[in-house]
Amino acid sequence: MTAIDRIRAVASLMPEVEERADGAQTTFVVDGHPFVTCDAAAIRVRTSDAEAAAWTSLTLGDDTDWALVEDRIVRSWELTAPPRLLEAGGR
C-alpha cells in the first residue's frame, strides 16, 4: 500500500470528502475546502480553524508514525467540515 493509498483510506472515512488530483499532488476537500494535501513525500494538514488557517507538514517515509498521520487527517477534517456535518456525528 502506498502512502497516498493509506491517506485516501483514512480521508474517505469522513463524510462528504472529495479527492482532487493535480499532477503529483492530491488534495482532499470537504464542502469545497481543502483539509489535506499530499504527495509521495509529505502530507499537509490544517491545524487551526481560524479564517487564515495554519497548516503543518509531515514528512512521509519508512519511519512514518501512521497513527499520528491518521489522527491529523481526522482532526484536519474536523477543523474544516461545516457545522452541519459535525452536528450530525462527524465521523
mmCIF file of C-alpha atoms in Angstrom:
data_model
loop_
_atom_site.group_PDB
_atom_site.id
_atom_site.type_symbol
_atom_site.label_atom_id
_atom_site.label_comp_id
_atom_site.label_asym_id
_atom_site.label_seq_id
_atom_site.Cartn_x
_atom_site.Cartn_y
_atom_site.Cartn_z
ATOM 1 C CA MET A 1 0.000 0.000 0.000
ATOM 2 C CA THR A 2 1.418 3.386 -0.981
ATOM 3 C CA ALA A 3 1.374 6.478 1.221
ATOM 4 C CA ILE A 4 -1.408 8.047 -0.845
ATOM 5 C CA ASP A 5 -3.423 4.827 -0.532
ATOM 6 C CA ARG A 6 -3.132 4.996 3.251
ATOM 7 C CA ILE A 7 -4.082 8.666 3.317
ATOM 8 C CA ARG A 8 -7.007 8.022 0.958
ATOM 9 C CA ALA A 9 -8.240 5.157 3.153
ATOM 10 C CA VAL A 10 -8.472 7.455 6.178
ATOM 11 C CA ALA A 11 -9.773 10.544 4.386
ATOM 12 C CA SER A 12 -12.510 8.581 2.636
ATOM 13 C CA LEU A 13 -13.954 7.546 6.007
ATOM 14 C CA MET A 14 -15.012 11.137 6.633
ATOM 15 C CA PRO A 15 -18.397 12.304 5.281
ATOM 16 C CA GLU A 16 -18.620 14.267 2.029
ATOM 17 C CA VAL A 17 -14.929 14.052 1.148
ATOM 18 C CA GLU A 18 -13.844 14.568 -2.439
ATOM 19 C CA GLU A 19 -10.425 13.737 -3.861
ATOM 20 C CA ARG A 20 -8.800 16.032 -6.397
ATOM 21 C CA ALA A 21 -5.564 15.115 -8.151
ATOM 22 C CA ASP A 22 -3.371 17.690 -9.854
ATOM 23 C CA GLY A 23 -0.214 16.111 -11.227
ATOM 24 C CA ALA A 24 1.832 14.696 -8.362
ATOM 25 C CA GLN A 25 -0.288 16.359 -5.665
ATOM 26 C CA THR A 26 -3.564 15.058 -4.283
ATOM 27 C CA THR A 27 -5.974 17.200 -2.279
ATOM 28 C CA PHE A 28 -8.896 16.056 -0.168
ATOM 29 C CA VAL A 29 -11.718 18.542 0.324
ATOM 30 C CA VAL A 30 -14.909 18.756 2.342
ATOM 31 C CA ASP A 31 -17.632 21.233 1.433
ATOM 32 C CA GLY A 32 -15.298 22.674 -1.209
ATOM 33 C CA HIS A 33 -12.486 23.398 1.264
ATOM 34 C CA PRO A 34 -9.160 21.517 1.347
ATOM 35 C CA PHE A 35 -8.203 19.747 4.532
ATOM 36 C CA VAL A 36 -5.354 17.519 3.302
ATOM 37 C CA THR A 37 -2.824 17.931 0.528
ATOM 38 C CA CYS A 38 -0.226 15.299 -0.126
ATOM 39 C CA ASP A 39 2.312 13.839 -2.476
ATOM 40 C CA ALA A 40 4.620 10.834 -2.172
ATOM 41 C CA ALA A 41 6.944 12.633 0.254
ATOM 42 C CA ALA A 42 4.763 14.742 2.556
ATOM 43 C CA ILE A 43 1.276 15.479 3.811
ATOM 44 C CA ARG A 44 -0.062 18.898 4.829
ATOM 45 C CA VAL A 45 -2.990 19.216 7.235
ATOM 46 C CA ARG A 46 -4.878 22.087 8.861
ATOM 47 C CA THR A 47 -4.036 22.846 12.450
ATOM 48 C CA SER A 48 -6.419 25.750 13.018
ATOM 49 C CA ASP A 49 -9.994 26.610 12.182
ATOM 50 C CA ALA A 50 -9.161 30.309 12.014
ATOM 51 C CA GLU A 51 -10.018 32.077 8.782
ATOM 52 C CA ALA A 52 -6.332 32.258 7.845
ATOM 53 C CA ALA A 53 -5.904 28.609 8.745
ATOM 54 C CA ALA A 54 -2.498 27.365 9.800
ATOM 55 C CA TRP A 55 -1.136 24.267 8.109
ATOM 56 C CA THR A 56 1.618 21.858 9.094
ATOM 57 C CA SER A 57 3.602 19.367 7.048
ATOM 58 C CA LEU A 58 4.549 15.843 7.999
ATOM 59 C CA THR A 59 7.277 14.048 6.064
ATOM 60 C CA LEU A 60 6.355 10.590 4.824
ATOM 61 C CA GLY A 61 8.983 7.844 4.849
ATOM 62 C CA ASP A 62 9.863 4.416 6.146
ATOM 63 C CA ASP A 63 9.605 5.574 9.776
ATOM 64 C CA THR A 64 6.263 7.402 9.406
ATOM 65 C CA ASP A 65 4.081 7.274 12.509
ATOM 66 C CA TRP A 66 0.855 6.360 10.699
ATOM 67 C CA ALA A 67 -1.255 6.590 13.847
ATOM 68 C CA LEU A 68 -0.188 10.250 14.139
ATOM 69 C CA VAL A 69 -0.857 10.902 10.435
ATOM 70 C CA GLU A 70 -4.322 9.333 10.700
ATOM 71 C CA ASP A 71 -5.108 11.417 13.781
ATOM 72 C CA ARG A 72 -4.008 14.615 12.000
ATOM 73 C CA ILE A 73 -6.150 13.797 8.955
ATOM 74 C CA VAL A 74 -9.240 13.344 11.118
ATOM 75 C CA ARG A 75 -8.527 16.496 13.125
ATOM 76 C CA SER A 76 -7.968 18.487 9.944
ATOM 77 C CA TRP A 77 -11.339 17.291 8.623
ATOM 78 C CA GLU A 78 -12.984 18.334 11.903
ATOM 79 C CA LEU A 79 -11.448 21.811 11.622
ATOM 80 C CA THR A 80 -12.635 22.177 8.018
ATOM 81 C CA ALA A 81 -16.027 20.459 7.894
ATOM 82 C CA PRO A 82 -19.157 22.598 8.100
ATOM 83 C CA PRO A 83 -21.056 22.573 11.407
ATOM 84 C CA ARG A 84 -23.922 20.548 9.910
ATOM 85 C CA LEU A 85 -21.544 17.600 9.424
ATOM 86 C CA LEU A 86 -20.061 17.913 12.891
ATOM 87 C CA GLU A 87 -23.510 18.120 14.478
ATOM 88 C CA ALA A 88 -24.560 15.002 12.566
ATOM 89 C CA GLY A 89 -21.909 12.995 14.356
ATOM 90 C CA GLY A 90 -18.933 13.707 12.123
ATOM 91 C CA ARG A 91 -17.030 10.598 11.613
#
